[in-house]
Amino acid sequence: MGKVTGFLEYDRQEPKYQLAGDRIRHFREFTLPLDDKDVTRQAARCMDCGIPFCHGPTGCPVHNQIPDWNDLVFAGDWEEAARNLHSTNNFPEFTGRICPAPCEEACTLNLENVPVTIKTIEQTIADKAWDNGWIKPEVAGTVTGRRVAIIGSGPAGLAAAQQLARVGHAVHVFEREPKAGGLLRYGIPDFKMEKHHIDRRVVQMEAEGVVFHYGVNIGVNKDFAELEQEFDAVLMSGGAEAPRDPKLPGQELEGVHYAMPYLVQQNRRNGQEVVHDEPILAAGKHVVVIGGGDTASDCVGTAFRQGALSVTQLDIRPKPPMIEDKLAIWPYWPTKLRTSSSQAEGAEREFQAATLGLAGKKGRLTGVNCVRVDERRQPIAGAEFVLKADLVFLAIGFAGPVTAGLVDQSGVSVDKRGNVQADTEAYRTSRDKVFAAGDMRRGQSLVVWAIREGRQAARAIDEFLMGTSILPR
Ligand SMILES: Cc1cc2nc3c(=O)[nH]c(=O)nc-3n(C[C@H](O)[C@H](O)[C@H](O)COP(=O)(O)OP(=O)(O)OC[C@H]3O[C@@H](n4cnc5c(N)ncnc54)[C@H](O)[C@@H]3O)c2cc1C
Ligand code: SF4
């Protein structure tokens, strides 16, 4: 523990953002980083508790050794902090930017509502490691002669590929899209995470021996059976992108879209990729986003940057309390009112609001018919209202992996939610030498969980191929 009285001397300090009026003029990241002195003080707030819940079962899913690297940052040994951080997390610059930080909810100081700024410290360590050239390819010392195919280059596939290449396997990643990253690149907007962070990891991984094949959609333009023949093991990490369908009257109207095509289009534009579909743009429009999660929030921020006249977000859930009952919930993830940076850019938020249907004239959307609901989500009589809308985004979550193509062709068993069935020890599917990890196995989740599953699946595959493994679990 670096400074015994740090948590008494220093207040929690978070990075500031560019002002909303400035940041909605561009799509880039807008966080104003803390300087080294401030980050060092924040690290000094860590109490190195006897039982650090932050990296325990209810905290960080990759079990980052948070108190250890806080101590190293306080001591000024950033390089060793970076080494320690990378021992549990392949891509801390991703999670340092976009992780919701369950570690901070589980921090002992959070009992007083002022946890250590763990996520900010993680990002600072990772960015400094890149800036100083400490992150280098880690080329395997031996070659095993075993070949592994990875389907999908989201965080799960990337983490698995990197781990497997580092123990000497020949790793080939097959990706449907023209570039790597999965939802990190095509779902999550640039203003949350710019894509050059992915590009330099791809360069690092190529130097470690990973071969990327883009534009290959397994089950569509390359048969799954070919992979089974050509490789000693296959990992399915194709994500869970099938949207939940609200089946609303009027859903066919012009101006009504699922969230993902909208977000993908803007990410392609930002990445200088060609957008083939009819453009979906919010400029000069009244926008309604149906849903209360990350995807909905990303639609809000994207619509503001495109020049929407207004953005309203409908959430069927009751407005949560500002602060949770700490003693009842800590160290678990609490339900409390969270305002994303996108929502803070001027969104109207309607809680306990259900959508009855979409109204239109001559085939074109004009409004959303809504009703207030009670705590059990039952409509309240006489509480109907109409919102004017030119554009609606449906963002009520994901049903599971897309089955057409890969899942159907592979013939693997799926669970009752439609996710590919595999446990979290062996990560093996119902087919011999076929494994599954990330959202494709667990359903739509978080980047940090995808990294964890990719790492653990890599270890399971290595054990399957070699009988033993030095990779961490
Ligand atoms: C809009 C949005 C915002 C989000 N925001 C956050 C956030 O802020 N923080 C957070 O932690 N999480 C967030 N998430 C969740 C997070 O992005 C996912 O949990 C994570 O990316 C899952 O990783 P994955 O590798 O399992 O799958 P994915 O990231 O979905 O990657 C799957 C990859 O497989 C490819 N693929 C699929 N099928 C095939 C095939 N047959 N052949 C070849 N390639 C194929 C896809 O093209 C894709 O590249 C968000 C999700 C969405 C949709
Ligand atoms: S990956 Fe997420 S949970 Fe883990 S230390 Fe970083 S911010 Fe916290």
XYZ file of C-alpha atoms and ligand atoms in Angstrom:
534
model
C 0.000 0.000 0.000
C 1.611 3.205 -1.218
C 0.173 5.855 1.070
C -1.609 4.778 4.224
C -3.562 8.005 4.560
C -4.116 8.631 0.837
C -7.875 8.045 0.961
C -8.147 10.595 3.787
C -6.024 13.240 2.071
C -7.238 13.156 -1.518
C -10.749 13.452 -2.908
C -11.917 11.306 -5.775
C -11.174 13.143 -9.000
C -12.564 12.099 -12.372
C -11.461 13.285 -15.792
C -13.527 16.093 -17.237
C -15.178 16.123 -20.644
C -15.161 18.730 -23.401
C -18.311 20.819 -23.034
C -21.380 19.190 -24.604
C -21.775 22.048 -27.072
C -18.222 21.456 -28.330
C -18.085 17.677 -28.308
C -21.283 17.170 -30.332
C -19.538 18.929 -33.245
C -17.305 15.911 -33.836
C -17.182 12.123 -33.420
C -13.819 11.876 -31.660
C -13.116 10.987 -28.013
C -13.701 13.977 -25.745
C -12.322 13.026 -22.320
C -9.720 15.481 -20.972
C -7.156 13.213 -19.275
C -5.894 13.874 -15.757
C -2.182 14.649 -15.525
C 0.271 12.147 -14.007
C 0.351 13.908 -10.634
C -3.417 13.704 -10.280
C -3.531 10.066 -11.389
C -0.783 9.222 -8.881
C -2.852 10.817 -6.124
C -5.903 8.877 -7.209
C -3.867 5.656 -7.037
C -2.780 6.679 -3.528
C -6.443 6.565 -2.444
C -6.380 2.754 -2.761
C -6.422 1.225 0.725
C -5.117 -2.197 -0.403
C -7.959 -3.782 1.603
C -7.362 -7.189 3.113
C -9.987 -8.600 0.739
C -9.924 -6.435 -2.400
C -13.456 -6.926 -3.716
C -12.532 -4.814 -6.771
C -10.706 -7.738 -8.336
C -12.713 -10.452 -6.649
C -15.750 -12.299 -7.980
C -18.104 -9.297 -7.870
C -15.558 -6.819 -9.266
C -13.342 -7.005 -12.328
C -14.238 -9.964 -14.585
C -10.620 -10.353 -15.792
C -9.403 -10.100 -12.191
C -7.102 -7.165 -12.818
C -4.720 -6.920 -9.843
C -5.934 -3.446 -9.043
C -4.327 -2.759 -5.631
C -0.970 -3.957 -7.006
C -0.928 -1.596 -9.957
C -2.293 1.256 -7.880
C 0.698 0.765 -5.616
C 3.102 0.702 -8.575
C 1.593 3.901 -9.999
C 1.961 5.599 -6.627
C 5.611 4.487 -6.568
C 6.090 5.936 -10.059
C 6.853 2.557 -11.644
C 4.445 2.897 -14.567
C 6.248 0.329 -16.692
C 5.863 -2.424 -14.096
C 2.239 -1.325 -13.588
C 1.689 -1.811 -17.339
C 3.300 -5.247 -17.229
C 1.117 -6.269 -14.302
C -2.031 -4.928 -15.995
C -1.292 -6.826 -19.204
C -0.841 -10.051 -17.244
C -4.626 -10.191 -16.776
C -6.032 -8.019 -19.581
C -4.927 -8.104 -23.229
C -6.532 -4.764 -24.081
C -6.669 -2.413 -21.074
C -6.878 0.658 -23.329
C -10.282 -0.665 -24.496
C -11.663 -1.395 -21.038
C -10.099 1.758 -19.574
C -12.327 3.671 -21.990
C -15.593 1.779 -22.184
C -15.905 -0.602 -19.255
C -18.793 0.277 -16.891
C -16.311 -0.521 -14.124
C -17.989 -3.035 -11.806
C -14.653 -2.865 -9.935
C -15.478 0.655 -8.751
C -18.892 -0.426 -7.451
C -17.090 -3.179 -5.489
C -14.357 -0.845 -4.130
C -14.438 -0.596 -0.337
C -14.299 3.201 -0.545
C -17.576 3.026 -2.493
C -19.279 2.303 0.809
C -18.840 6.072 1.226
C -19.779 6.633 -2.454
C -16.247 7.718 -3.443
C -14.489 4.678 -4.965
C -10.961 4.768 -6.339
C -11.003 5.947 -9.986
C -9.838 2.491 -11.085
C -10.933 2.740 -14.702
C -9.165 6.077 -15.229
C -5.952 4.721 -13.718
C -6.215 1.645 -15.963
C -6.583 3.793 -19.073
C -3.684 6.032 -18.045
C -1.355 3.066 -17.504
C -2.313 1.540 -20.864
C -2.009 4.814 -22.812
C 1.356 5.547 -21.202
C 2.587 2.061 -22.092
C 1.745 2.687 -25.763
C 3.207 6.217 -25.723
C 6.487 4.936 -24.277
C 6.835 1.960 -26.608
C 6.538 -0.583 -23.789
C 3.924 -2.608 -25.666
C 5.750 -4.853 -28.077
C 4.848 -8.039 -29.925
C 5.415 -11.075 -27.694
C 6.474 -13.684 -30.211
C 6.258 -17.309 -29.065
C 9.604 -19.015 -28.453
C 8.348 -22.354 -29.830
C 6.068 -23.452 -32.654
C 3.597 -26.210 -31.815
C 2.526 -27.068 -35.351
C -1.158 -26.880 -34.269
C -3.605 -24.722 -36.207
C -6.522 -22.841 -34.648
C -9.350 -21.054 -36.504
C -11.137 -18.212 -34.766
C -14.478 -17.027 -36.128
C -15.034 -13.352 -35.358
C -12.588 -10.617 -34.376
C -14.525 -8.960 -31.539
C -12.800 -8.645 -28.160
C -13.400 -12.352 -27.412
C -11.843 -13.546 -30.677
C -8.962 -11.075 -30.446
C -8.091 -12.008 -26.847
C -8.209 -15.735 -27.657
C -6.126 -15.260 -30.821
C -3.433 -13.311 -28.986
C -3.168 -15.821 -26.148
C -3.002 -18.809 -28.508
C -0.397 -17.210 -30.807
C 1.793 -16.425 -27.812
C 2.058 -20.134 -26.940
C 3.097 -21.047 -30.466
C -0.082 -22.091 -32.285
C -0.770 -21.009 -35.867
C -3.834 -18.777 -35.435
C -6.127 -17.674 -38.256
C -8.950 -15.195 -37.559
C -11.896 -15.211 -39.989
C -13.892 -11.977 -39.986
C -16.999 -11.147 -42.012
C -16.312 -7.396 -41.990
C -13.498 -5.521 -43.776
C -11.761 -4.695 -40.481
C -11.224 -6.273 -37.046
C -12.886 -5.330 -33.753
C -16.484 -6.579 -33.842
C -18.832 -4.319 -31.903
C -15.830 -2.351 -30.658
C -15.442 -1.067 -34.219
C -18.919 -1.195 -35.736
C -21.256 -0.834 -32.732
C -19.531 1.400 -30.189
C -19.175 4.956 -31.538
C -15.810 6.676 -31.988
C -16.675 9.234 -29.333
C -16.513 6.401 -26.771
C -13.486 4.691 -28.321
C -11.567 5.702 -31.429
C -10.666 2.848 -33.723
C -6.926 3.428 -34.005
C -6.722 1.670 -30.631
C -7.875 -1.525 -32.382
C -5.662 -0.999 -35.434
C -2.424 -0.930 -33.440
C -3.418 -4.094 -31.546
C -3.985 -5.791 -34.916
C -0.469 -4.729 -35.967
C 0.903 -6.134 -32.699
C -0.975 -9.404 -33.178
C 0.118 -9.779 -36.803
C 3.715 -9.414 -35.618
C 2.968 -12.188 -33.097
C 1.914 -14.421 -35.994
C -1.886 -14.065 -36.096
C -3.262 -14.129 -39.656
C -6.454 -12.125 -40.307
C -8.814 -13.044 -43.170
C -11.353 -10.261 -43.768
C -14.593 -10.464 -45.725
C -14.958 -14.163 -44.882
C -18.400 -14.967 -43.522
C -18.254 -18.539 -42.243
C -21.450 -20.364 -43.093
C -22.139 -17.944 -45.935
C -19.131 -17.557 -48.250
C -16.912 -20.226 -46.645
C -18.223 -23.496 -45.259
C -17.820 -24.322 -41.595
C -16.851 -27.881 -42.600
C -13.761 -26.531 -44.377
C -12.528 -24.995 -41.123
C -13.114 -28.254 -39.282
C -11.015 -30.036 -41.893
C -8.218 -27.463 -42.096
C -7.756 -26.732 -38.374
C -7.062 -28.675 -35.179
C -9.510 -26.506 -33.203
C -12.173 -23.930 -34.058
C -13.397 -21.136 -31.760
C -16.823 -19.626 -32.440
C -16.764 -16.025 -31.196
C -19.229 -14.438 -33.611
C -21.154 -12.308 -31.106
C -24.907 -12.047 -30.423
C -26.341 -9.531 -32.819
C -29.923 -10.669 -33.454
C -32.060 -7.735 -32.250
C -35.067 -8.226 -29.993
C -38.155 -7.482 -32.044
C -40.764 -5.390 -30.187
C -43.393 -6.223 -32.865
C -44.940 -2.773 -32.687
C -47.827 -1.716 -34.889
C -46.349 0.650 -37.486
C -42.834 -0.781 -37.324
C -42.762 -0.985 -41.130
C -43.077 2.821 -41.496
C -40.309 4.761 -43.222
C -38.174 6.320 -40.472
C -38.237 3.329 -38.091
C -34.936 1.447 -37.721
C -33.154 -0.985 -35.466
C -30.277 0.691 -33.620
C -27.458 -1.397 -35.043
C -27.711 -0.504 -38.754
C -27.732 3.156 -37.701
C -24.640 2.857 -35.482
C -22.803 0.676 -37.995
C -23.390 3.221 -40.763
C -21.927 6.087 -38.751
C -18.941 3.982 -37.685
C -18.316 3.066 -41.328
C -18.476 6.750 -42.295
C -16.015 7.644 -39.541
C -13.715 4.838 -40.708
C -13.838 6.018 -44.342
C -15.654 2.818 -45.356
C -18.321 2.804 -48.045
C -21.925 2.799 -46.796
C -23.961 0.796 -49.305
C -27.398 1.042 -47.652
C -29.800 3.980 -47.743
C -28.279 6.549 -45.334
C -30.018 6.901 -41.956
C -29.317 10.418 -40.697
C -30.798 12.416 -37.832
C -29.954 15.951 -39.030
C -32.951 18.281 -38.635
C -35.128 15.506 -37.186
C -37.019 14.774 -33.994
C -35.595 11.463 -32.810
C -37.080 8.947 -30.369
C -34.924 6.109 -29.051
C -36.827 3.169 -27.560
C -34.726 1.405 -24.915
C -32.621 2.253 -21.898
C -29.244 0.525 -22.337
C -25.811 1.223 -23.849
C -27.018 0.789 -27.422
C -29.830 3.291 -26.910
C -27.440 5.762 -25.317
C -25.036 5.423 -28.271
C -27.913 6.247 -30.655
C -28.601 9.378 -28.583
C -24.994 10.635 -28.846
C -24.804 9.785 -32.549
C -28.073 11.608 -33.291
C -26.866 14.759 -31.496
C -23.614 14.704 -33.493
C -25.578 14.391 -36.724
C -27.615 17.508 -35.824
C -30.905 16.130 -34.462
C -33.457 18.765 -33.413
C -34.443 16.776 -30.349
C -33.739 13.347 -28.890
C -36.104 11.594 -26.479
C -35.307 8.268 -24.869
C -38.083 5.965 -23.691
C -37.362 3.581 -20.832
C -40.066 1.226 -19.592
C -38.374 0.875 -16.192
C -39.103 3.181 -13.236
C -36.610 5.962 -12.629
C -34.022 4.400 -10.313
C -32.834 6.086 -7.094
C -29.863 8.492 -7.311
C -27.966 6.468 -4.694
C -28.433 2.823 -3.848
C -28.741 1.321 -0.372
C -25.020 0.574 -0.038
C -25.261 -1.744 2.944
C -27.878 -3.875 1.185
C -26.170 -4.073 -2.227
C -22.403 -3.497 -1.990
C -20.171 -5.011 -3.472
C -22.632 -5.995 -6.216
C -23.659 -3.923 -9.257
C -26.456 -1.615 -8.092
C -29.462 -0.233 -9.919
C -29.183 3.540 -9.653
C -29.728 6.522 -11.909
C -26.821 6.688 -14.334
C -26.520 9.474 -16.853
C -24.275 8.704 -19.802
C -22.266 11.471 -21.455
C -24.610 11.128 -24.468
C -27.724 11.577 -22.354
C -26.079 14.607 -20.753
C -25.819 16.201 -24.196
C -29.495 17.148 -23.986
C -31.659 14.041 -24.214
C -35.161 14.022 -22.714
C -35.558 10.833 -20.713
C -39.013 9.352 -20.154
C -39.246 6.616 -17.524
C -42.130 4.155 -17.068
C -43.008 4.862 -20.691
C -44.178 1.976 -22.892
C -44.597 2.225 -26.653
C -48.055 1.295 -27.940
C -47.256 1.792 -31.593
C -45.808 4.029 -34.268
C -47.996 6.525 -36.085
C -47.522 7.667 -39.678
C -48.928 9.372 -42.726
C -48.508 8.069 -46.281
C -46.113 5.368 -45.086
C -43.861 7.798 -43.244
C -43.371 7.966 -39.457
C -44.902 11.003 -37.720
C -44.982 10.034 -34.034
C -44.803 7.480 -31.266
C -47.899 6.483 -29.284
C -46.901 5.930 -25.668
C -48.472 5.170 -22.327
C -47.245 5.501 -18.762
C -46.945 2.179 -16.963
C -46.987 1.254 -13.298
C -44.138 -0.481 -11.453
C -45.300 -3.835 -12.892
C -45.160 -2.377 -16.400
C -48.969 -2.361 -16.702
C -50.464 0.564 -18.695
C -52.135 3.239 -16.565
C -55.614 4.046 -17.907
C -55.840 7.550 -19.391
C -52.035 8.052 -19.296
C -51.493 7.824 -23.050
C -49.349 10.432 -24.801
C -47.914 11.033 -28.257
C -44.362 12.107 -29.122
C -43.654 13.783 -32.437
C -40.982 11.807 -34.283
C -39.317 11.741 -37.707
C -36.903 8.973 -36.761
C -37.233 6.089 -34.286
C -34.513 3.703 -33.176
C -35.426 0.361 -31.635
C -32.808 -0.457 -29.009
C -34.488 -2.895 -26.639
C -31.654 -5.407 -26.558
C -30.488 -8.499 -28.368
C -32.185 -11.896 -28.625
C -28.926 -13.867 -29.092
C -26.604 -14.938 -31.900
C -27.797 -14.767 -35.502
C -28.603 -18.380 -36.358
C -28.726 -18.202 -40.172
C -25.307 -19.098 -41.571
C -22.702 -20.035 -38.997
C -24.822 -21.439 -36.129
C -27.166 -23.381 -38.402
C -24.385 -24.753 -40.581
C -22.128 -25.767 -37.688
C -24.920 -27.808 -36.110
C -23.763 -26.991 -32.556
C -26.325 -27.232 -29.750
C -27.793 -24.000 -28.467
C -29.311 -23.285 -25.055
C -32.886 -22.151 -24.517
C -31.919 -18.522 -25.177
C -30.369 -19.474 -28.516
C -26.748 -19.006 -27.375
C -24.146 -21.583 -28.397
C -23.925 -24.115 -25.582
C -20.554 -24.485 -23.833
C -19.499 -24.307 -20.196
C -16.957 -21.878 -18.730
C -14.334 -24.508 -17.887
C -13.807 -26.400 -21.147
C -15.632 -23.910 -23.434
C -16.415 -26.901 -25.684
C -19.542 -27.031 -27.799
C -21.460 -30.181 -28.653
C -19.102 -30.740 -31.614
C -15.668 -32.248 -31.247
C -12.808 -29.677 -31.349
C -15.268 -26.752 -31.629
C -15.274 -24.161 -28.837
C -17.370 -21.033 -28.151
C -16.718 -17.806 -26.212
C -17.931 -14.230 -25.740
C -21.412 -12.987 -26.605
C -22.000 -15.970 -28.889
C -21.823 -18.194 -25.780
C -23.141 -15.901 -23.023
C -25.461 -13.525 -24.921
C -24.955 -9.772 -25.369
C -22.711 -8.659 -22.505
C -19.636 -6.460 -21.963
C -16.227 -6.073 -23.571
C -14.467 -7.081 -20.357
C -16.488 -10.324 -20.199
C -15.635 -11.040 -23.845
C -11.924 -10.583 -23.070
C -12.219 -12.876 -20.066
C -13.970 -15.592 -22.066
C -11.500 -15.264 -24.949
C -8.580 -15.715 -22.536
C -10.169 -18.657 -20.723
C -11.229 -20.345 -23.973
C -7.642 -19.962 -25.245
C -6.399 -21.837 -22.218
C -9.028 -24.551 -22.726
C -8.061 -24.912 -26.404
C -4.352 -25.029 -25.539
C -5.027 -27.788 -22.981
C -7.126 -29.660 -25.558
C -4.315 -29.459 -28.131
C -1.290 -29.993 -25.880
C -2.654 -31.852 -22.838
C -1.441 -29.033 -20.581
C -1.231 -25.228 -20.679
C 0.772 -22.409 -19.151
C -1.894 -19.868 -20.099
C -3.712 -18.295 -17.119
C -7.369 -18.992 -16.476
C -24.101 -0.385 -29.476
C -23.381 -1.157 -28.442
C -22.681 -0.482 -27.459
C -21.978 -1.185 -26.495
N -21.288 -0.490 -25.558
C -20.535 -1.160 -24.658
C -19.759 -0.459 -23.700
O -19.768 0.773 -23.649
N -18.992 -1.176 -22.844
C -18.953 -2.543 -22.879
O -18.208 -3.149 -22.106
N -19.693 -3.248 -23.759
C -20.494 -2.587 -24.644
N -21.239 -3.287 -25.545
C -21.179 -4.770 -25.538
C -19.885 -5.270 -26.207
O -19.602 -4.537 -27.367
C -19.987 -6.743 -26.524
O -20.359 -7.459 -25.357
C -18.636 -7.300 -27.027
O -18.187 -6.615 -28.162
C -18.769 -8.800 -27.349
O -17.577 -9.264 -27.902
P -17.544 -10.577 -28.820
O -16.144 -10.691 -29.268
O -18.162 -11.708 -28.100
O -18.520 -10.260 -30.045
P -18.581 -9.074 -31.096
O -17.927 -7.845 -30.596
O -20.022 -8.984 -31.475
O -17.733 -9.602 -32.325
C -18.179 -10.676 -33.125
C -17.449 -10.632 -34.458
O -17.731 -11.815 -35.177
C -17.947 -11.495 -36.539
N -18.743 -12.570 -37.110
C -19.994 -12.968 -36.744
N -20.380 -14.030 -37.468
C -19.359 -14.322 -38.297
C -19.169 -15.320 -39.290
N -20.118 -16.228 -39.545
N -17.996 -15.345 -39.967
C -17.018 -14.424 -39.716
N -17.168 -13.448 -38.795
C -18.316 -13.399 -38.083
C -18.647 -10.170 -36.488
O -18.536 -9.466 -37.712
C -17.874 -9.485 -35.361
O -16.727 -8.840 -35.838
C -21.988 -2.601 -26.502
C -22.717 -3.293 -27.475
C -23.425 -2.579 -28.426
C -24.216 -3.311 -29.453
S -11.595 -3.998 -16.856
Fe -13.428 -2.912 -16.069
S -13.855 -3.970 -14.123
Fe -11.732 -4.502 -14.692
S -10.418 -2.944 -13.664
Fe -10.871 -2.187 -15.727
S -12.659 -0.854 -15.457
Fe -12.538 -2.178 -13.660
